[in-house]
Amino acid sequence: MRGTTKRTYSYWFYAPAGVVYGIFFILPTVISFYFAFTRWDLFESHWIGLDNFRQFFSEQSLRSSLRNTLVYAVTTSGLKVVLGMMLAVLLTSSIRLKAILRALTFFPVLVSTVAVGITFSVLLQPDFGIINTVLAKVGITGPDWLGNPTTALLSVAAVDVWKGVGLATVIYIAGILSIPRDYYEAVEMDGGGGWTQFRNVTLPLARPATFTVILLSFIGGLRSFDLIWTMTGGGPGFASDTIASVIYKQYQAGFYGLSTAGNVVLFVLVSIIIFPLSRYFNSREVDL
Amino acid sequence: MSSRTLSPAGRARRLGVEAISLVVALVVFVIPFVFIVLTAVKDEFQSSDLTFAWPTSWPVMDNIKQVFAARDGMLLVAFKNSTIVTVVAVTILVVLCAMVAFVLQRRPGKVANVVNALILSGLIIPPAIVPTIWVLQKLHLFKTIPGLIVVEVAFSMSFTILLYRAFIASIPRELDEAATIDGCSGLALFFRVILPLLRPVTITSVLTNSVFIFNDFVNPLYFTPGDENATVQLTLYNFLSQFSTQYNLLFMNILLITIPPLLVFILFNGKIVSGMTSGAVKG
């Protein structure tokens, strides 16, 4: 029988995928830990120890990217959890039009990020953009959303939520639909209304979905580059630079060692947040 | 909970919730697309206002022609490149990932644990950009379409394997044994018996990965810079500086590259939603 297992489920099946994955994902990841400590022009590299990291953490423009990355990740995943949950509750309730509403919220997930970024940079323009035009009609002078250092990063984060909340919603919908109806009926029997049902049934039993949404949007938020790059280019100044946009800028400027050091910083940041978080979530799921 | 048991007051409340939801959804999720379409069909002069005004003239065909003609027909080349990258990468992904998922699901143990850990790392760890360029350069794949394809395959692998692994768990092992007794084994068993059974999840993974890869901007930006091997997303980004005064053409470009995902969405909405949720939840 062991012989059959070996022949039928041969480890050779791993080989083609393993070669591609090994050469184009694992190898670059491993060697990044060498090149991050060098001055590097793609042909020659000189070991310079911790200089790249020292530069990364001492230069204001680079250091602020660390903070921005965290702000961006926390804001986007927080909003996706709250809004995704609310939308999912609405879209699993007894209202009609569910199919069309689900479709409308989900479609932006499938649209290219560059297209979304360009469209919203126009809609958010300070003078004639639709958003400020509407605000002006009700007597509010809207800020220069993308040109003001205090609003730039959060404006991009809001667009990120607009584009990604549909995915959070469908994950929550799947989670809510898997809750047995009996629980809701039991609460109803005891005279509990909609809020009690949500508080005591939906919220705790949709916890796996919440964990998934947090993990996914956190991973995405920490790496986020394309939307920021098309909407602000990291500006004004360095106000909306994230680690991923710094990696690109340093690469463009030819500082390959420094760019790779940025990659290593991002790797470490993602690892110290995501791995413990996912372990914690897994342990909580067993308790349920 | 069902509509039969709703009181008149409950029914009125539901109608209110429905009306508000619909209006909010239309404002938030539809208006940006209305803006794209309106701006794309206007003439250059009117489009520069960036308003929602109804088009005074409709140079639709003219705008399409101009977008395709810009920079020596770059958009057409880009559509060709994007199609090649998407089709080839997705085909490779399907075969390679289904193979991995099959053995991974059927043969648990130490090796499977290592493979699972590697798959998880692929979902979490951000790719190291410049070292990847260095590797591609050593293999003479930098700035080439095949180079972009292998990178897309490597980066989408984890997600696709998880999708397949979950589905293969629902195929009874007895089936493999029956096929083995009939003299089918190894690759023959996989390609003749298993792969055809995976059709539903293959459709899902083809759709989901196609949208991801077609829409990808970061990898083409890094790994196929320049005009020759540009993809549609890269072209759009490059047009941003060129069409800064011709908003009608810029938005016509956006409209054109939004059509493929829109078609996928209209035709296979359910499939793609289930693909993204099951992949996400299992991950």
PDB file of N, CA and C in Angstrom, chain A residues 107-141:
ATOM      1  N   PHE A 107     -18.475  44.912  -7.452  1.00  0.00           N
ATOM      2  CA  PHE A 107     -17.823  45.179  -8.737  1.00  0.00           C
ATOM      3  C   PHE A 107     -16.484  45.927  -8.638  1.00  0.00           C
ATOM      4  N   PRO A 108     -16.359  46.944  -7.769  1.00  0.00           N
ATOM      5  CA  PRO A 108     -15.062  47.651  -7.696  1.00  0.00           C
ATOM      6  C   PRO A 108     -13.873  46.739  -7.389  1.00  0.00           C
ATOM      7  N   VAL A 109     -14.114  45.601  -6.731  1.00  0.00           N
ATOM      8  CA  VAL A 109     -13.031  44.662  -6.440  1.00  0.00           C
ATOM      9  C   VAL A 109     -12.365  44.217  -7.742  1.00  0.00           C
ATOM     10  N   LEU A 110     -13.167  44.143  -8.816  1.00  0.00           N
ATOM     11  CA  LEU A 110     -12.658  43.604 -10.074  1.00  0.00           C
ATOM     12  C   LEU A 110     -12.100  44.679 -11.008  1.00  0.00           C
ATOM     13  N   VAL A 111     -12.234  45.943 -10.631  1.00  0.00           N
ATOM     14  CA  VAL A 111     -11.753  47.008 -11.503  1.00  0.00           C
ATOM     15  C   VAL A 111     -10.279  47.271 -11.199  1.00  0.00           C
ATOM     16  N   SER A 112      -9.530  47.639 -12.224  1.00  0.00           N
ATOM     17  CA  SER A 112      -8.091  47.841 -12.028  1.00  0.00           C
ATOM     18  C   SER A 112      -7.843  48.987 -11.048  1.00  0.00           C
ATOM     19  N   THR A 113      -6.850  48.800 -10.193  1.00  0.00           N
ATOM     20  CA  THR A 113      -6.527  49.797  -9.175  1.00  0.00           C
ATOM     21  C   THR A 113      -6.094  51.109  -9.809  1.00  0.00           C
ATOM     22  N   VAL A 114      -5.354  51.031 -10.907  1.00  0.00           N
ATOM     23  CA  VAL A 114      -4.897  52.251 -11.564  1.00  0.00           C
ATOM     24  C   VAL A 114      -6.100  53.059 -12.049  1.00  0.00           C
ATOM     25  N   ALA A 115      -7.075  52.366 -12.644  1.00  0.00           N
ATOM     26  CA  ALA A 115      -8.273  53.052 -13.128  1.00  0.00           C
ATOM     27  C   ALA A 115      -9.012  53.715 -11.973  1.00  0.00           C
ATOM     28  N   VAL A 116      -9.162  52.996 -10.875  1.00  0.00           N
ATOM     29  CA  VAL A 116      -9.838  53.553  -9.699  1.00  0.00           C
ATOM     30  C   VAL A 116      -9.067  54.763  -9.173  1.00  0.00           C
ATOM     31  N   GLY A 117      -7.750  54.630  -9.095  1.00  0.00           N
ATOM     32  CA  GLY A 117      -6.920  55.717  -8.589  1.00  0.00           C
ATOM     33  C   GLY A 117      -7.058  56.981  -9.423  1.00  0.00           C
ATOM     34  N   ILE A 118      -6.987  56.830 -10.749  1.00  0.00           N
ATOM     35  CA  ILE A 118      -7.087  58.002 -11.624  1.00  0.00           C
ATOM     36  C   ILE A 118      -8.471  58.636 -11.501  1.00  0.00           C
ATOM     37  N   THR A 119      -9.509  57.794 -11.533  1.00  0.00           N
ATOM     38  CA  THR A 119     -10.873  58.327 -11.465  1.00  0.00           C
ATOM     39  C   THR A 119     -11.091  59.122 -10.182  1.00  0.00           C
ATOM     40  N   PHE A 120     -10.645  58.569  -9.052  1.00  0.00           N
ATOM     41  CA  PHE A 120     -10.879  59.278  -7.799  1.00  0.00           C
ATOM     42  C   PHE A 120      -9.972  60.491  -7.636  1.00  0.00           C
ATOM     43  N   SER A 121      -8.780  60.484  -8.245  1.00  0.00           N
ATOM     44  CA  SER A 121      -7.988  61.720  -8.142  1.00  0.00           C
ATOM     45  C   SER A 121      -8.730  62.855  -8.821  1.00  0.00           C
ATOM     46  N   VAL A 122      -9.470  62.533  -9.906  1.00  0.00           N
ATOM     47  CA  VAL A 122     -10.245  63.579 -10.573  1.00  0.00           C
ATOM     48  C   VAL A 122     -11.464  63.978  -9.729  1.00  0.00           C
ATOM     49  N   LEU A 123     -12.156  62.977  -9.184  1.00  0.00           N
ATOM     50  CA  LEU A 123     -13.350  63.280  -8.373  1.00  0.00           C
ATOM     51  C   LEU A 123     -12.984  64.059  -7.112  1.00  0.00           C
ATOM     52  N   LEU A 124     -11.745  63.878  -6.636  1.00  0.00           N
ATOM     53  CA  LEU A 124     -11.325  64.536  -5.401  1.00  0.00           C
ATOM     54  C   LEU A 124     -10.609  65.862  -5.629  1.00  0.00           C
ATOM     55  N   GLN A 125     -10.553  66.309  -6.907  1.00  0.00           N
ATOM     56  CA  GLN A 125      -9.864  67.574  -7.187  1.00  0.00           C
ATOM     57  C   GLN A 125     -10.476  68.705  -6.374  1.00  0.00           C
ATOM     58  N   PRO A 126      -9.630  69.618  -5.874  1.00  0.00           N
ATOM     59  CA  PRO A 126     -10.127  70.611  -4.919  1.00  0.00           C
ATOM     60  C   PRO A 126     -11.134  71.598  -5.498  1.00  0.00           C
ATOM     61  N   ASP A 127     -10.929  72.066  -6.758  1.00  0.00           N
ATOM     62  CA  ASP A 127     -11.776  73.149  -7.234  1.00  0.00           C
ATOM     63  C   ASP A 127     -13.032  72.663  -7.944  1.00  0.00           C
ATOM     64  N   PHE A 128     -12.844  71.725  -8.890  1.00  0.00           N
ATOM     65  CA  PHE A 128     -14.013  71.345  -9.685  1.00  0.00           C
ATOM     66  C   PHE A 128     -14.365  69.864  -9.527  1.00  0.00           C
ATOM     67  N   GLY A 129     -13.696  69.173  -8.618  1.00  0.00           N
ATOM     68  CA  GLY A 129     -14.048  67.773  -8.387  1.00  0.00           C
ATOM     69  C   GLY A 129     -15.455  67.656  -7.839  1.00  0.00           C
ATOM     70  N   ILE A 130     -16.144  66.563  -8.159  1.00  0.00           N
ATOM     71  CA  ILE A 130     -17.555  66.417  -7.795  1.00  0.00           C
ATOM     72  C   ILE A 130     -17.740  66.461  -6.277  1.00  0.00           C
ATOM     73  N   ILE A 131     -16.802  65.899  -5.532  1.00  0.00           N
ATOM     74  CA  ILE A 131     -16.990  65.798  -4.091  1.00  0.00           C
ATOM     75  C   ILE A 131     -16.999  67.182  -3.442  1.00  0.00           C
ATOM     76  N   ASN A 132     -16.039  68.022  -3.825  1.00  0.00           N
ATOM     77  CA  ASN A 132     -16.029  69.368  -3.264  1.00  0.00           C
ATOM     78  C   ASN A 132     -17.146  70.238  -3.830  1.00  0.00           C
ATOM     79  N   THR A 133     -17.563  69.959  -5.067  1.00  0.00           N
ATOM     80  CA  THR A 133     -18.678  70.711  -5.635  1.00  0.00           C
ATOM     81  C   THR A 133     -19.949  70.471  -4.829  1.00  0.00           C
ATOM     82  N   VAL A 134     -20.175  69.180  -4.515  1.00  0.00           N
ATOM     83  CA  VAL A 134     -21.352  68.838  -3.718  1.00  0.00           C
ATOM     84  C   VAL A 134     -21.244  69.436  -2.325  1.00  0.00           C
ATOM     85  N   LEU A 135     -20.062  69.349  -1.723  1.00  0.00           N
ATOM     86  CA  LEU A 135     -19.866  69.915  -0.384  1.00  0.00           C
ATOM     87  C   LEU A 135     -20.123  71.422  -0.398  1.00  0.00           C
ATOM     88  N   ALA A 136     -19.677  72.095  -1.474  1.00  0.00           N
ATOM     89  CA  ALA A 136     -19.872  73.541  -1.563  1.00  0.00           C
ATOM     90  C   ALA A 136     -21.364  73.883  -1.603  1.00  0.00           C
ATOM     91  N   LYS A 137     -22.160  73.028  -2.241  1.00  0.00           N
ATOM     92  CA  LYS A 137     -23.608  73.278  -2.336  1.00  0.00           C
ATOM     93  C   LYS A 137     -24.262  73.306  -0.962  1.00  0.00           C
ATOM     94  N   VAL A 138     -23.691  72.523  -0.007  1.00  0.00           N
ATOM     95  CA  VAL A 138     -24.260  72.551   1.342  1.00  0.00           C
ATOM     96  C   VAL A 138     -23.431  73.446   2.263  1.00  0.00           C
ATOM     97  N   GLY A 139     -22.598  74.278   1.651  1.00  0.00           N
ATOM     98  CA  GLY A 139     -21.910  75.303   2.422  1.00  0.00           C
ATOM     99  C   GLY A 139     -20.612  74.886   3.080  1.00  0.00           C
ATOM    100  N   ILE A 140     -20.058  73.722   2.666  1.00  0.00           N
ATOM    101  CA  ILE A 140     -18.784  73.298   3.250  1.00  0.00           C
ATOM    102  C   ILE A 140     -17.681  73.485   2.216  1.00  0.00           C
ATOM    103  N   THR A 141     -16.581  74.080   2.626  1.00  0.00           N
ATOM    104  CA  THR A 141     -15.436  74.181   1.729  1.00  0.00           C
ATOM    105  C   THR A 141     -14.562  72.944   1.938  1.00  0.00           C
TER     106      THR A 141
END
